[in-house]
GROMACS .gro file of C-alpha atoms in nm:
model
  283
    1MET     CA    1   1.237   2.280  -1.661
    2VAL     CA    2   0.897   2.112  -1.652
    3GLY     CA    3   0.837   1.891  -1.953
    4THR     CA    4   0.511   1.841  -2.139
    5TYR     CA    5   0.338   1.518  -2.239
    6PRO     CA    6   0.221   1.428  -2.495
    7ARG     CA    7   0.495   1.579  -2.712
    8LEU     CA    8   0.682   1.499  -3.031
    9VAL     CA    9   0.882   1.179  -2.996
   10GLU     CA   10   1.255   1.238  -2.975
   11ASN     CA   11   1.493   1.057  -3.206
   12HIS     CA   12   1.776   0.866  -3.040
   13SER     CA   13   2.068   0.750  -3.252
   14GLN     CA   14   2.157   0.477  -3.005
   15PRO     CA   15   1.887   0.252  -2.852
   16ARG     CA   16   1.871   0.268  -2.474
   17PRO     CA   17   1.826  -0.033  -2.246
   18ALA     CA   18   1.458  -0.113  -2.188
   19ARG     CA   19   1.322   0.032  -1.867
   20GLN     CA   20   1.004  -0.024  -1.668
   21ALA     CA   21   0.734   0.201  -1.529
   22ALA     CA   22   0.416   0.181  -1.323
   23PHE     CA   23   0.120   0.391  -1.447
   24PHE     CA   24  -0.139   0.499  -1.191
   25ASP     CA   25  -0.482   0.650  -1.249
   26LEU     CA   26  -0.555   0.905  -0.973
   27ASP     CA   27  -0.911   0.921  -0.835
   28LYS     CA   28  -1.026   0.604  -0.652
   29THR     CA   29  -0.693   0.444  -0.739
   30VAL     CA   30  -0.443   0.660  -0.548
   31ILE     CA   31  -0.687   0.909  -0.394
   32ALA     CA   32  -0.986   0.787  -0.188
   33LYS     CA   33  -1.234   1.032  -0.343
   34SER     CA   34  -1.261   1.279  -0.626
   35SER     CA   35  -0.950   1.493  -0.603
   36ALA     CA   36  -1.126   1.778  -0.783
   37LEU     CA   37  -1.435   1.783  -0.561
   38ALA     CA   38  -1.212   1.803  -0.256
   39PHE     CA   39  -1.129   2.158  -0.364
   40SER     CA   40  -1.488   2.284  -0.392
   41ARG     CA   41  -1.482   2.507  -0.083
   42PRO     CA   42  -1.143   2.670  -0.154
   43LEU     CA   43  -1.258   2.728  -0.511
   44TYR     CA   44  -1.575   2.893  -0.381
   45ARG     CA   45  -1.368   3.119  -0.156
   46GLY     CA   46  -1.158   3.207  -0.460
   47GLY     CA   47  -1.468   3.307  -0.653
   48LEU     CA   48  -1.446   3.032  -0.917
   49ILE     CA   49  -1.745   2.827  -0.799
   50ASN     CA   50  -2.071   2.964  -0.659
   51ARG     CA   51  -2.250   2.860  -0.338
   52ARG     CA   52  -2.493   2.637  -0.524
   53ALA     CA   53  -2.208   2.438  -0.667
   54VAL     CA   54  -2.053   2.388  -0.323
   55LEU     CA   55  -2.381   2.250  -0.187
   56LYS     CA   56  -2.415   2.015  -0.482
   57SER     CA   57  -2.060   1.882  -0.451
   58ALA     CA   58  -2.154   1.635  -0.176
   59TYR     CA   59  -2.406   1.469  -0.406
   60ALA     CA   60  -2.158   1.475  -0.693
   61GLN     CA   61  -1.908   1.298  -0.469
   62PHE     CA   62  -2.162   1.027  -0.394
   63VAL     CA   63  -2.235   0.978  -0.766
   64PHE     CA   64  -1.863   0.962  -0.840
   65LEU     CA   65  -1.794   0.703  -0.572
   66ALA     CA   66  -2.096   0.499  -0.678
   67GLY     CA   67  -1.969   0.455  -1.030
   68GLY     CA   68  -1.896   0.784  -1.203
   69ALA     CA   69  -1.994   0.897  -1.551
   70ASP     CA   70  -2.003   0.688  -1.867
   71HIS     CA   71  -1.828   0.779  -2.194
   72ASP     CA   72  -2.109   0.995  -2.334
   73GLN     CA   73  -2.148   1.185  -2.008
   74MET     CA   74  -1.773   1.244  -1.991
   75GLU     CA   75  -1.775   1.385  -2.346
   76LYS     CA   76  -2.059   1.623  -2.258
   77MET     CA   77  -1.869   1.718  -1.946
   78ARG     CA   78  -1.557   1.793  -2.153
   79GLN     CA   79  -1.755   2.026  -2.379
   80TYR     CA   80  -1.910   2.197  -2.078
   81LEU     CA   81  -1.571   2.243  -1.909
   82SER     CA   82  -1.408   2.400  -2.213
   83SER     CA   83  -1.671   2.673  -2.235
   84LEU     CA   84  -1.686   2.725  -1.858
   85ALA     CA   85  -1.309   2.776  -1.829
   86ARG     CA   86  -1.281   3.046  -2.093
   87GLY     CA   87  -1.117   3.352  -1.939
   88TRP     CA   88  -1.029   3.196  -1.604
   89ASN     CA   89  -0.693   3.305  -1.464
   90VAL     CA   90  -0.448   3.014  -1.462
   91ALA     CA   91  -0.229   3.162  -1.187
   92GLN     CA   92  -0.531   3.193  -0.956
   93VAL     CA   93  -0.616   2.826  -0.999
   94ARG     CA   94  -0.257   2.722  -0.928
   95GLU     CA   95  -0.246   2.943  -0.619
   96ILE     CA   96  -0.566   2.795  -0.474
   97VAL     CA   97  -0.435   2.442  -0.526
   98ALA     CA   98  -0.095   2.522  -0.375
   99GLU     CA   99  -0.246   2.682  -0.065
  100THR     CA  100  -0.484   2.397   0.015
  101LEU     CA  101  -0.321   2.087  -0.136
  102HIS     CA  102  -0.169   1.926   0.171
  103ASP     CA  103  -0.465   1.986   0.402
  104LEU     CA  104  -0.714   1.848   0.150
  105ILE     CA  105  -0.531   1.572  -0.037
  106ASP     CA  106  -0.275   1.439   0.212
  107PRO     CA  107  -0.539   1.256   0.424
  108LEU     CA  108  -0.703   1.102   0.114
  109ILE     CA  109  -0.410   0.902  -0.023
  110TYR     CA  110  -0.455   0.527   0.003
  111ASP     CA  111  -0.191   0.366   0.221
  112GLU     CA  112  -0.191   0.067  -0.017
  113ALA     CA  113  -0.124   0.293  -0.316
  114ALA     CA  114   0.159   0.474  -0.138
  115SER     CA  115   0.313   0.137  -0.053
  116LEU     CA  116   0.288   0.024  -0.415
  117ILE     CA  117   0.459   0.342  -0.530
  118GLU     CA  118   0.740   0.278  -0.283
  119GLU     CA  119   0.774  -0.081  -0.403
  120HIS     CA  120   0.792   0.018  -0.769
  121HIS     CA  121   1.055   0.281  -0.697
  122ALA     CA  122   1.254   0.030  -0.492
  123ALA     CA  123   1.243  -0.206  -0.790
  124GLY     CA  124   1.388   0.068  -1.012
  125ARG     CA  125   1.067   0.150  -1.198
  126ASP     CA  126   0.946   0.501  -1.278
  127VAL     CA  127   0.606   0.602  -1.143
  128VAL     CA  128   0.369   0.790  -1.375
  129ILE     CA  129   0.037   0.946  -1.271
  130VAL     CA  130  -0.211   0.941  -1.562
  131SER     CA  131  -0.525   1.146  -1.499
  132SER     CA  132  -0.797   1.319  -1.699
  133SER     CA  133  -0.787   1.602  -1.446
  134GLY     CA  134  -0.566   1.904  -1.514
  135SER     CA  135  -0.201   1.937  -1.426
  136GLU     CA  136  -0.262   2.238  -1.200
  137LEU     CA  137  -0.405   1.973  -0.969
  138VAL     CA  138  -0.232   1.654  -1.078
  139GLU     CA  139   0.124   1.786  -1.093
  140PRO     CA  140   0.148   1.888  -0.724
  141ILE     CA  141  -0.016   1.561  -0.617
  142GLY     CA  142   0.244   1.379  -0.824
  143GLU     CA  143   0.516   1.575  -0.645
  144MET     CA  144   0.368   1.473  -0.308
  145LEU     CA  145   0.385   1.110  -0.416
  146GLY     CA  146   0.732   1.129  -0.565
  147ALA     CA  147   0.607   1.055  -0.917
  148ASP     CA  148   0.856   1.074  -1.202
  149HIS     CA  149   0.608   1.192  -1.465
  150VAL     CA  150   0.252   1.317  -1.490
  151ILE     CA  151   0.018   1.287  -1.788
  152ALA     CA  152  -0.289   1.510  -1.764
  153THR     CA  153  -0.537   1.709  -1.969
  154ARG     CA  154  -0.384   2.013  -2.135
  155MET     CA  155  -0.593   2.323  -2.196
  156ALA     CA  156  -0.486   2.608  -2.421
  157GLU     CA  157  -0.379   2.931  -2.252
  158GLN     CA  158  -0.331   3.285  -2.381
  159ASP     CA  159  -0.213   3.585  -2.181
  160GLY     CA  160  -0.236   3.384  -1.858
  161CYS     CA  161  -0.597   3.275  -1.906
  162TYR     CA  162  -0.773   2.969  -2.043
  163THR     CA  163  -0.897   3.018  -2.399
  164GLY     CA  164  -1.171   2.758  -2.370
  165GLU     CA  165  -0.994   2.519  -2.611
  166ILE     CA  166  -0.858   2.182  -2.501
  167ASP     CA  167  -0.527   2.087  -2.659
  168PHE     CA  168  -0.518   1.734  -2.519
  169TYR     CA  169  -0.782   1.541  -2.325
  170ALA     CA  170  -0.619   1.268  -2.115
  171TYR     CA  171  -0.912   1.030  -2.126
  172ALA     CA  172  -0.978   0.676  -2.252
  173GLU     CA  173  -0.771   0.594  -2.563
  174ASN     CA  174  -0.576   0.919  -2.530
  175LYS     CA  175  -0.418   0.789  -2.210
  176ALA     CA  176  -0.283   0.488  -2.399
  177VAL     CA  177  -0.154   0.711  -2.679
  178ALA     CA  178   0.028   0.928  -2.427
  179ILE     CA  179   0.195   0.642  -2.240
  180ARG     CA  180   0.309   0.485  -2.565
  181GLU     CA  181   0.472   0.812  -2.664
  182LEU     CA  182   0.627   0.849  -2.320
  183ALA     CA  183   0.755   0.490  -2.345
  184VAL     CA  184   0.942   0.577  -2.666
  185VAL     CA  185   1.095   0.888  -2.512
  186GLU     CA  186   1.193   0.722  -2.183
  187GLY     CA  187   1.278   0.377  -2.320
  188TYR     CA  188   1.007   0.181  -2.137
  189ASP     CA  189   0.928  -0.176  -2.241
  190LEU     CA  190   0.549  -0.164  -2.200
  191GLU     CA  191   0.526  -0.543  -2.186
  192ARG     CA  192   0.722  -0.523  -1.862
  193CYS     CA  193   0.530  -0.225  -1.725
  194TYR     CA  194   0.241  -0.206  -1.477
  195ALA     CA  195  -0.084  -0.011  -1.475
  196TYR     CA  196  -0.353   0.051  -1.213
  197SER     CA  197  -0.704   0.194  -1.257
  198ASP     CA  198  -1.057   0.176  -1.117
  199SER     CA  199  -1.253   0.252  -1.436
  200ALA     CA  200  -1.349   0.065  -1.752
  201THR     CA  201  -1.280   0.387  -1.943
  202ASP     CA  202  -0.913   0.313  -1.877
  203LEU     CA  203  -0.918  -0.024  -2.056
  204PRO     CA  204  -0.692   0.115  -2.335
  205LEU     CA  205  -0.439   0.215  -2.069
  206LEU     CA  206  -0.454  -0.125  -1.899
  207GLU     CA  207  -0.434  -0.312  -2.229
  208ALA     CA  208  -0.119  -0.121  -2.326
  209VAL     CA  209   0.097  -0.282  -2.054
  210GLY     CA  210   0.199  -0.633  -1.967
  211HIS     CA  211   0.085  -0.615  -1.604
  212PRO     CA  212  -0.260  -0.450  -1.575
  213HIS     CA  213  -0.437  -0.426  -1.237
  214ALA     CA  214  -0.794  -0.327  -1.150
  215VAL     CA  215  -0.813  -0.121  -0.829
  216ASN     CA  216  -1.151  -0.073  -0.656
  217PRO     CA  217  -1.300  -0.144  -1.001
  218ASP     CA  218  -1.638  -0.031  -1.127
  219ARG     CA  219  -1.870  -0.309  -1.239
  220ALA     CA  220  -1.765  -0.298  -1.603
  221LEU     CA  221  -1.394  -0.313  -1.522
  222ARG     CA  222  -1.450  -0.590  -1.267
  223ARG     CA  223  -1.616  -0.801  -1.537
  224GLU     CA  224  -1.327  -0.736  -1.777
  225ALA     CA  225  -1.067  -0.814  -1.511
  226GLN     CA  226  -1.234  -1.142  -1.425
  227ALA     CA  227  -1.267  -1.238  -1.792
  228ARG     CA  228  -0.899  -1.162  -1.856
  229SER     CA  229  -0.766  -1.296  -1.524
  230TRP     CA  230  -0.625  -0.957  -1.426
  231PRO     CA  231  -0.547  -0.901  -1.057
  232VAL     CA  232  -0.817  -0.710  -0.867
  233LEU     CA  233  -0.693  -0.497  -0.576
  234VAL     CA  234  -0.906  -0.342  -0.303
  235PHE     CA  235  -0.769  -0.027  -0.137
  236THR     CA  236  -0.950   0.077   0.181
  237ARG     CA  237  -0.709   0.269   0.406
  238PRO     CA  238  -0.673   0.644   0.344
  239VAL     CA  239  -0.375   0.769   0.542
  240GLN     CA  240  -0.198   1.092   0.633
  241LEU     CA  241   0.092   1.067   0.392
  242ARG     CA  242   0.321   1.272   0.615
  243GLU     CA  243   0.261   1.035   0.905
  244ARG     CA  244   0.366   0.721   0.721
  245SER     CA  245   0.671   0.564   0.880
  246ALA     CA  246   0.810   0.445   0.545
  247SER     CA  247   0.998   0.716   0.360
  248LEU     CA  248   0.841   0.836   0.037
  249ALA     CA  249   1.053   1.049  -0.196
  250VAL     CA  250   0.808   1.335  -0.193
  251THR     CA  251   1.039   1.608  -0.321
  252SER     CA  252   1.342   1.445  -0.475
  253ARG     CA  253   1.194   1.311  -0.798
  254PRO     CA  254   1.118   1.549  -1.084
  255VAL     CA  255   0.766   1.559  -1.224
  256LEU     CA  256   0.716   1.617  -1.597
  257ALA     CA  257   0.360   1.743  -1.638
  258ALA     CA  258   0.125   1.856  -1.912
  259ALA     CA  259   0.007   2.216  -1.876
  260ALA     CA  260  -0.363   2.162  -1.842
  261LEU     CA  261  -0.719   2.209  -1.732
  262GLY     CA  262  -0.726   2.321  -1.369
  263ALA     CA  263  -0.875   2.168  -1.059
  264ALA     CA  264  -1.145   2.433  -1.062
  265VAL     CA  265  -1.264   2.328  -1.406
  266THR     CA  266  -1.282   1.960  -1.319
  267ALA     CA  267  -1.463   2.028  -0.993
  268ALA     CA  268  -1.721   2.241  -1.166
  269GLY     CA  269  -1.770   1.973  -1.428
  270LEU     CA  270  -1.841   1.704  -1.172
  271VAL     CA  271  -2.085   1.937  -1.001
  272TRP     CA  272  -2.253   1.984  -1.339
  273TYR     CA  273  -2.275   1.606  -1.374
  274ALA     CA  274  -2.439   1.582  -1.033
  275ALA     CA  275  -2.693   1.845  -1.136
  276ARG     CA  276  -2.762   1.652  -1.456
  277ARG     CA  277  -2.826   1.331  -1.261
  278SER     CA  278  -3.062   1.512  -1.027
  279GLY     CA  279  -3.260   1.661  -1.318
  280ARG     CA  280  -3.173   2.022  -1.241
  281PRO     CA  281  -2.978   2.273  -1.453
  282GLY     CA  282  -2.613   2.328  -1.363
  283ALA     CA  283  -2.515   2.619  -1.143
   0.00000   0.00000   0.00000
């Protein structure tokens, strides 16, 4: 059965040996572009995004790659997403993602990130994807990568549809809260764990582990990494995951994911952000 994070911490009568994990942000860390925007055309064909939004997605992608949104913009985006998603059918979102996942996402995975995942698994560490996107998108990507767990935004559902309420927003400090809880449940020693992200908004996540890494960092994170002597990694080689010669455990490892805000919602939100930057109302 699929598990849900964050959740109530379990009590263990006997302490377990400390284990290690590697925590990966998703977009621009594992994936070479916005994973959500990659789905704009399938979402349009499914009737969840209009034609205007599809046309704007290219600009939104440029804005995202150039530096993304700051904290205030992300909070406004969260509020916008929650109202936009109200009444959307969860099964339809999952179906769109399932039908198009491999064609859209497989070519976007950084070869360097896939190699790191292999190395951490070979060293006996769990791999955890930690993303502010929804699990309808993040969970299947985690399965492709052989991740052990997924932490993602969780949106409330009722009768198979989104209610418009967000139960858990996997962003900024909330990511650190979630990995600390997961560490208690799984017995991770966070001082011996690793984390990878491109964004300064993930500083709480990076600060929570003993081995933080900045990957393709934005300017704010690059400054922090230099000030704290954190390693800075540059990933540049998107690759067809299925064509990699090294074996990646793409189906054998279970993924524990948070039921969450779908790919359609995140894509629409980034399109809204692009419209905001261009001075025009959202579609």
